Amino acid sequence: MLNIVEIDHLTVKYPDVKALDDVSFTVKKGDFLGIIGPNGAGKSTLFASMLGLNTKYQGTIKFFGEDIKKSKDYLKEIGYVPQKPIFEKNFPATVNDVVRMGLRKESDENKIDEILQQLWIHESSKRRIGELSGGQQQRVFIAKALVNNPKILILDEPVTGIDQQSIDLFYSILRELNSKQKITIIWSSHDLDAVNQLANHVACLNRTLFFHGESDEFFDNDELVKQYSEASMQEHMHRH
Ligand code: ADP
């Protein structure tokens, strides 16, 4: 099966810290990859590099078989959901406006309604984004990321500070996008249990890649999970 993403010997050095150290892995079409790692593990740096926002890295990143340094065309196939942005209550944009910002061609306007319905946010389409709960805002940002029919959805720690009911809905939406619409998902999370339930592949990041493979292979191996949890806890304490 086609490798949609190939990360090969990726190293990112900031002046004070090596955020990623020789990280290599691949993502195949249709995969649901959970990237787990403690704060400071390099998850955001990895995403910034994959999205072409950080170009100062060693190694190569390929999407659809092509080096991302050669062409930015691959970005059209990616929907990106950043960590939850915070909006002022009076921020002057409606839900509809925010999703429209993601739209590449105005001719696809009716796609906005379709996607808002699919994400259970349609009834709020004329409300200001800042009036919505965290969970609803999150779904608006997923809608914005999906409005151009991307092949890949990349989500950066999206459930922080969101109530449990919204988290459950969010997880069922992700599951459906992957299983029914065959969207390849790359999702970073702190929540090992959620990754275990949703993702079929896992990458455990702690600056280096501790493990990459099928979820069952990781989660069925208690010793591996324990080793990873201890290593990331030590790293975490070391940093704080
Ligand atoms: P995560 O998303 O897993 O929390 P990050 O990629 O944000 O990890 O951070 C990895 C390490 O790189 C941290 O030690 C962080 O302080 C450092 N870092 C992240 N971004 C920058 C930057 N732009 N400049 C310098 N250091 C950075």
mmCIF file of C-alpha atoms and ligand atoms in Angstrom:
data_model
loop_
_atom_site.group_PDB
_atom_site.id
_atom_site.type_symbol
_atom_site.label_atom_id
_atom_site.label_comp_id
_atom_site.label_asym_id
_atom_site.label_seq_id
_atom_site.Cartn_x
_atom_site.Cartn_y
_atom_site.Cartn_z
ATOM 1 C CA MET A 1 0.000 0.000 0.000
ATOM 2 C CA LEU A 2 1.049 3.515 -0.773
ATOM 3 C CA ASN A 3 3.081 5.450 1.771
ATOM 4 C CA ILE A 4 1.291 8.774 2.015
ATOM 5 C CA VAL A 5 3.904 10.183 4.367
ATOM 6 C CA GLU A 6 7.552 9.216 4.724
ATOM 7 C CA ILE A 7 9.651 10.796 7.443
ATOM 8 C CA ASP A 8 13.269 9.836 7.126
ATOM 9 C CA HIS A 9 15.967 10.632 9.724
ATOM 10 C CA LEU A 10 14.274 13.855 10.790
ATOM 11 C CA THR A 11 16.321 15.933 13.236
ATOM 12 C CA VAL A 12 15.368 19.429 14.422
ATOM 13 C CA LYS A 13 17.759 21.461 16.556
ATOM 14 C CA TYR A 14 16.726 24.681 18.268
ATOM 15 C CA PRO A 15 19.488 26.814 19.839
ATOM 16 C CA ASP A 16 18.997 25.239 23.297
ATOM 17 C CA VAL A 17 17.508 21.884 22.542
ATOM 18 C CA LYS A 18 17.311 19.060 20.033
ATOM 19 C CA ALA A 19 13.542 18.803 19.659
ATOM 20 C CA LEU A 20 13.605 15.796 17.301
ATOM 21 C CA ASP A 21 16.430 13.328 17.047
ATOM 22 C CA ASP A 22 16.642 11.004 14.042
ATOM 23 C CA VAL A 23 12.933 10.280 13.744
ATOM 24 C CA SER A 24 11.791 7.976 10.912
ATOM 25 C CA PHE A 25 8.354 6.542 10.217
ATOM 26 C CA THR A 26 5.800 6.131 7.459
ATOM 27 C CA VAL A 27 2.044 6.592 7.238
ATOM 28 C CA LYS A 28 0.020 4.538 4.764
ATOM 29 C CA LYS A 29 -3.190 5.501 3.031
ATOM 30 C CA GLY A 30 -6.121 4.961 5.388
ATOM 31 C CA ASP A 31 -4.000 4.762 8.559
ATOM 32 C CA PHE A 32 -5.196 6.322 11.781
ATOM 33 C CA LEU A 33 -1.949 7.233 13.509
ATOM 34 C CA GLY A 34 -1.862 8.403 17.120
ATOM 35 C CA ILE A 35 1.282 10.285 18.074
ATOM 36 C CA ILE A 36 1.769 10.175 21.809
ATOM 37 C CA GLY A 37 4.342 11.964 23.878
ATOM 38 C CA PRO A 38 4.649 14.166 26.967
ATOM 39 C CA ASN A 39 4.909 17.952 26.820
ATOM 40 C CA GLY A 40 8.086 18.953 25.068
ATOM 41 C CA ALA A 41 8.381 15.603 23.243
ATOM 42 C CA GLY A 42 8.557 17.377 19.865
ATOM 43 C CA LYS A 43 5.022 16.762 18.601
ATOM 44 C CA SER A 44 4.365 20.360 17.535
ATOM 45 C CA THR A 45 7.818 20.599 16.007
ATOM 46 C CA LEU A 46 7.075 17.463 14.000
ATOM 47 C CA PHE A 47 3.781 18.912 12.752
ATOM 48 C CA ALA A 48 5.334 22.289 11.966
ATOM 49 C CA SER A 49 7.959 20.506 9.892
ATOM 50 C CA MET A 50 5.391 18.331 8.110
ATOM 51 C CA LEU A 51 3.303 21.405 7.280
ATOM 52 C CA GLY A 52 6.274 23.300 5.871
ATOM 53 C CA LEU A 53 6.236 25.884 8.703
ATOM 54 C CA ASN A 54 9.622 24.793 9.978
ATOM 55 C CA THR A 55 12.123 24.266 7.184
ATOM 56 C CA LYS A 56 15.255 24.088 9.329
ATOM 57 C CA TYR A 57 15.556 20.353 9.690
ATOM 58 C CA GLN A 58 17.894 17.569 8.713
ATOM 59 C CA GLY A 59 16.505 14.510 6.992
ATOM 60 C CA THR A 60 13.634 14.304 4.524
ATOM 61 C CA ILE A 61 9.867 14.545 4.652
ATOM 62 C CA LYS A 62 7.874 13.207 1.729
ATOM 63 C CA PHE A 63 4.146 13.416 1.091
ATOM 64 C CA PHE A 64 2.717 11.305 -1.754
ATOM 65 C CA GLY A 65 6.268 10.279 -2.623
ATOM 66 C CA GLU A 66 7.538 13.813 -3.155
ATOM 67 C CA ASP A 67 9.982 15.797 -1.020
ATOM 68 C CA ILE A 68 8.016 18.673 0.557
ATOM 69 C CA LYS A 69 10.964 21.009 -0.066
ATOM 70 C CA LYS A 70 10.345 20.630 -3.814
ATOM 71 C CA SER A 71 6.664 21.540 -3.964
ATOM 72 C CA LYS A 72 3.938 22.859 -1.689
ATOM 73 C CA ASP A 73 1.158 21.187 -3.681
ATOM 74 C CA TYR A 74 0.725 18.493 -1.029
ATOM 75 C CA LEU A 75 -0.714 21.096 1.367
ATOM 76 C CA LYS A 76 -3.933 21.150 -0.675
ATOM 77 C CA GLU A 77 -4.552 17.579 0.427
ATOM 78 C CA ILE A 78 -4.136 18.323 4.140
ATOM 79 C CA GLY A 79 -6.688 19.546 6.634
ATOM 80 C CA TYR A 80 -5.022 20.825 9.800
ATOM 81 C CA VAL A 81 -6.673 21.336 13.189
ATOM 82 C CA PRO A 82 -4.396 23.337 15.495
ATOM 83 C CA GLN A 83 -4.455 23.249 19.287
ATOM 84 C CA LYS A 84 -7.638 24.958 20.379
ATOM 85 C CA PRO A 85 -7.482 28.687 19.687
ATOM 86 C CA ILE A 86 -9.242 30.892 22.211
ATOM 87 C CA PHE A 87 -11.743 33.406 20.958
ATOM 88 C CA GLU A 88 -13.089 36.497 22.652
ATOM 89 C CA LYS A 89 -16.837 36.245 23.142
ATOM 90 C CA ASN A 90 -17.365 39.114 20.724
ATOM 91 C CA PHE A 91 -14.928 38.035 18.049
ATOM 92 C CA PRO A 92 -16.760 39.217 14.945
ATOM 93 C CA ALA A 93 -17.012 36.009 12.954
ATOM 94 C CA THR A 94 -19.795 33.467 12.801
ATOM 95 C CA VAL A 95 -19.324 29.728 12.643
ATOM 96 C CA ASN A 96 -20.167 29.922 8.963
ATOM 97 C CA ASP A 97 -17.512 32.639 8.410
ATOM 98 C CA VAL A 98 -14.812 30.574 10.109
ATOM 99 C CA VAL A 99 -15.521 27.501 7.972
ATOM 100 C CA ARG A 100 -15.652 29.672 4.852
ATOM 101 C CA MET A 101 -12.106 30.886 5.618
ATOM 102 C CA GLY A 102 -10.989 27.320 4.955
ATOM 103 C CA LEU A 103 -12.665 27.217 1.579
ATOM 104 C CA ARG A 104 -10.375 27.408 -1.420
ATOM 105 C CA LYS A 105 -12.983 28.036 -4.113
ATOM 106 C CA GLU A 106 -16.101 30.138 -3.527
ATOM 107 C CA SER A 107 -17.975 27.844 -5.878
ATOM 108 C CA ASP A 108 -17.955 25.163 -3.197
ATOM 109 C CA GLU A 109 -20.102 27.269 -0.856
ATOM 110 C CA ASN A 110 -22.755 24.568 -0.333
ATOM 111 C CA LYS A 111 -20.052 22.295 1.016
ATOM 112 C CA ILE A 112 -20.093 24.485 4.153
ATOM 113 C CA ASP A 113 -23.642 23.439 5.078
ATOM 114 C CA GLU A 114 -22.928 19.824 4.323
ATOM 115 C CA ILE A 115 -19.878 19.719 6.551
ATOM 116 C CA LEU A 116 -21.560 21.646 9.394
ATOM 117 C CA GLN A 117 -24.361 19.098 9.396
ATOM 118 C CA GLN A 118 -21.948 16.225 9.393
ATOM 119 C CA LEU A 119 -20.193 17.661 12.447
ATOM 120 C CA TRP A 120 -23.398 18.429 14.374
ATOM 121 C CA ILE A 121 -22.794 22.154 14.386
ATOM 122 C CA HIS A 122 -25.268 23.247 11.759
ATOM 123 C CA GLU A 123 -27.776 24.810 14.157
ATOM 124 C CA SER A 124 -25.065 27.197 15.360
ATOM 125 C CA SER A 125 -23.932 28.297 11.914
ATOM 126 C CA LYS A 126 -25.005 31.928 12.390
ATOM 127 C CA ARG A 127 -23.712 32.274 15.953
ATOM 128 C CA ARG A 128 -20.486 34.025 16.798
ATOM 129 C CA ILE A 129 -17.647 31.583 17.225
ATOM 130 C CA GLY A 130 -16.694 33.046 20.638
ATOM 131 C CA GLU A 131 -20.124 32.197 22.091
ATOM 132 C CA LEU A 132 -19.675 28.483 21.514
ATOM 133 C CA SER A 133 -18.328 25.987 24.032
ATOM 134 C CA GLY A 134 -14.799 24.615 23.622
ATOM 135 C CA GLY A 135 -16.131 21.359 22.173
ATOM 136 C CA GLN A 136 -18.308 23.149 19.627
ATOM 137 C CA GLN A 137 -15.432 25.432 18.608
ATOM 138 C CA GLN A 138 -13.278 22.378 18.116
ATOM 139 C CA ARG A 139 -15.853 20.891 15.730
ATOM 140 C CA VAL A 140 -15.951 24.185 13.809
ATOM 141 C CA PHE A 141 -12.189 23.900 13.295
ATOM 142 C CA ILE A 142 -12.526 20.334 12.134
ATOM 143 C CA ALA A 143 -15.204 21.532 9.694
ATOM 144 C CA LYS A 144 -12.843 24.246 8.449
ATOM 145 C CA ALA A 145 -10.114 21.637 7.960
ATOM 146 C CA LEU A 146 -12.462 19.300 6.065
ATOM 147 C CA VAL A 147 -14.228 21.758 3.798
ATOM 148 C CA ASN A 148 -11.784 21.198 0.913
ATOM 149 C CA ASN A 149 -12.081 17.389 1.020
ATOM 150 C CA PRO A 150 -8.529 16.708 2.191
ATOM 151 C CA LYS A 151 -7.017 13.238 1.967
ATOM 152 C CA ILE A 152 -5.194 13.706 5.261
ATOM 153 C CA LEU A 153 -6.358 15.252 8.516
ATOM 154 C CA ILE A 154 -3.695 16.369 10.990
ATOM 155 C CA LEU A 155 -4.820 17.255 14.514
ATOM 156 C CA ASP A 156 -2.583 18.707 17.225
ATOM 157 C CA GLU A 157 -3.683 17.831 20.819
ATOM 158 C CA PRO A 158 -7.198 18.919 20.138
ATOM 159 C CA VAL A 159 -9.089 17.868 23.276
ATOM 160 C CA THR A 160 -7.322 19.905 25.934
ATOM 161 C CA GLY A 161 -9.833 21.763 28.108
ATOM 162 C CA ILE A 162 -12.920 20.240 26.491
ATOM 163 C CA ASP A 163 -15.750 18.492 28.363
ATOM 164 C CA GLN A 164 -16.090 14.704 28.236
ATOM 165 C CA GLN A 165 -19.285 14.632 26.192
ATOM 166 C CA SER A 166 -17.689 16.750 23.473
ATOM 167 C CA ILE A 167 -14.574 14.593 23.585
ATOM 168 C CA ASP A 168 -16.679 11.459 23.012
ATOM 169 C CA LEU A 169 -18.469 13.085 20.095
ATOM 170 C CA PHE A 170 -15.152 14.256 18.691
ATOM 171 C CA TYR A 171 -13.747 10.712 18.888
ATOM 172 C CA SER A 172 -16.763 9.212 17.140
ATOM 173 C CA ILE A 173 -16.438 11.815 14.376
ATOM 174 C CA LEU A 174 -12.762 10.936 13.899
ATOM 175 C CA ARG A 175 -13.573 7.247 13.794
ATOM 176 C CA GLU A 176 -16.201 7.816 11.126
ATOM 177 C CA LEU A 177 -13.993 10.079 9.003
ATOM 178 C CA ASN A 178 -11.353 7.371 8.986
ATOM 179 C CA SER A 179 -13.509 4.288 8.542
ATOM 180 C CA LYS A 180 -16.254 5.580 6.237
ATOM 181 C CA GLN A 181 -14.593 8.415 4.335
ATOM 182 C CA LYS A 182 -11.158 6.782 4.320
ATOM 183 C CA ILE A 183 -9.417 9.956 5.432
ATOM 184 C CA THR A 184 -5.918 9.277 6.701
ATOM 185 C CA ILE A 185 -5.612 10.727 10.209
ATOM 186 C CA ILE A 186 -2.513 11.845 12.081
ATOM 187 C CA TRP A 187 -3.421 12.890 15.584
ATOM 188 C CA SER A 188 -1.279 13.874 18.549
ATOM 189 C CA SER A 189 -2.599 13.117 22.020
ATOM 190 C CA HIS A 190 -1.560 12.777 25.654
ATOM 191 C CA ASP A 191 -4.316 10.248 26.225
ATOM 192 C CA LEU A 192 -2.969 6.710 25.933
ATOM 193 C CA ASP A 193 -6.397 5.114 26.445
ATOM 194 C CA ALA A 194 -7.969 7.162 23.689
ATOM 195 C CA VAL A 195 -5.125 6.355 21.304
ATOM 196 C CA ASN A 196 -5.533 2.695 22.178
ATOM 197 C CA GLN A 197 -9.241 2.829 21.331
ATOM 198 C CA LEU A 198 -9.089 4.897 18.169
ATOM 199 C CA ALA A 199 -5.792 4.636 16.364
ATOM 200 C CA ASN A 200 -4.613 1.600 14.438
ATOM 201 C CA HIS A 201 -1.011 2.800 14.484
ATOM 202 C CA VAL A 202 1.002 4.502 17.194
ATOM 203 C CA ALA A 203 4.140 6.587 17.257
ATOM 204 C CA CYS A 204 5.548 7.178 20.753
ATOM 205 C CA LEU A 205 7.664 10.271 20.624
ATOM 206 C CA ASN A 206 10.070 11.546 23.206
ATOM 207 C CA ARG A 207 12.423 13.558 20.982
ATOM 208 C CA THR A 208 13.522 10.197 19.634
ATOM 209 C CA LEU A 209 10.935 7.714 18.418
ATOM 210 C CA PHE A 210 10.462 5.150 21.156
ATOM 211 C CA PHE A 211 8.034 2.984 19.189
ATOM 212 C CA HIS A 212 6.239 3.014 15.876
ATOM 213 C CA GLY A 213 3.932 0.283 14.677
ATOM 214 C CA GLU A 214 0.479 -1.172 15.022
ATOM 215 C CA SER A 215 -1.410 -0.101 18.142
ATOM 216 C CA ASP A 216 -2.061 -3.653 19.297
ATOM 217 C CA GLU A 217 1.615 -4.458 19.106
ATOM 218 C CA PHE A 218 2.302 -1.612 21.540
ATOM 219 C CA PHE A 219 -0.714 -1.765 23.848
ATOM 220 C CA ASP A 220 -0.719 -5.559 24.178
ATOM 221 C CA ASN A 221 2.872 -5.397 25.403
ATOM 222 C CA ASP A 222 2.595 -4.274 29.052
ATOM 223 C CA GLU A 223 6.343 -4.116 29.459
ATOM 224 C CA LEU A 224 6.693 -1.755 26.490
ATOM 225 C CA VAL A 225 3.893 0.521 27.734
ATOM 226 C CA LYS A 226 5.485 0.594 31.195
ATOM 227 C CA GLN A 227 8.930 1.389 29.808
ATOM 228 C CA TYR A 228 7.500 4.175 27.685
ATOM 229 C CA SER A 229 5.434 5.668 30.523
ATOM 230 C CA GLU A 230 8.432 5.658 32.866
ATOM 231 C CA ALA A 231 10.770 7.149 30.265
ATOM 232 C CA SER A 232 8.366 9.940 29.389
ATOM 233 C CA MET A 233 7.597 10.669 33.039
ATOM 234 C CA GLN A 234 11.316 11.004 33.789
ATOM 235 C CA GLU A 235 11.788 13.315 30.820
ATOM 236 C CA HIS A 236 8.807 15.347 31.970
ATOM 237 C CA MET A 237 10.146 15.713 35.525
ATOM 238 C CA HIS A 238 13.603 16.499 34.224
ATOM 239 C CA ARG A 239 12.152 19.425 32.274
ATOM 240 C CA HIS A 240 9.945 20.874 35.026
HETATM 241 P P1 ADP B 1 5.358 19.183 22.182
HETATM 242 O O1 ADP B 1 4.468 19.663 21.101
HETATM 243 O O2 ADP B 1 5.473 17.684 22.220
HETATM 244 O O3 ADP B 1 5.003 19.727 23.541
HETATM 245 P P2 ADP B 1 7.401 20.948 21.068
HETATM 246 O O4 ADP B 1 7.712 20.549 19.683
HETATM 247 O O5 ADP B 1 6.503 22.105 21.280
HETATM 248 O O6 ADP B 1 6.859 19.664 21.871
HETATM 249 O O7 ADP B 1 8.756 21.268 21.847
HETATM 250 C C1 ADP B 1 9.899 20.417 21.847
HETATM 251 C C2 ADP B 1 11.077 21.148 22.496
HETATM 252 O O8 ADP B 1 11.519 22.187 21.630
HETATM 253 C C3 ADP B 1 10.741 21.822 23.826
HETATM 254 O O9 ADP B 1 11.867 21.711 24.668
HETATM 255 C C4 ADP B 1 10.473 23.252 23.428
HETATM 256 O O10 ADP B 1 10.788 24.137 24.497
HETATM 257 C C5 ADP B 1 11.426 23.456 22.264
HETATM 258 N N1 ADP B 1 10.895 24.400 21.258
HETATM 259 C C6 ADP B 1 9.727 24.271 20.588
HETATM 260 N N2 ADP B 1 9.573 25.273 19.690
HETATM 261 C C7 ADP B 1 10.695 26.050 19.783
HETATM 262 C C8 ADP B 1 11.157 27.236 19.105
HETATM 263 N N3 ADP B 1 10.445 27.816 18.134
HETATM 264 N N4 ADP B 1 12.349 27.745 19.482
HETATM 265 C C9 ADP B 1 13.099 27.149 20.441
HETATM 266 N N5 ADP B 1 12.744 26.031 21.117
HETATM 267 C C10 ADP B 1 11.554 25.481 20.801
#
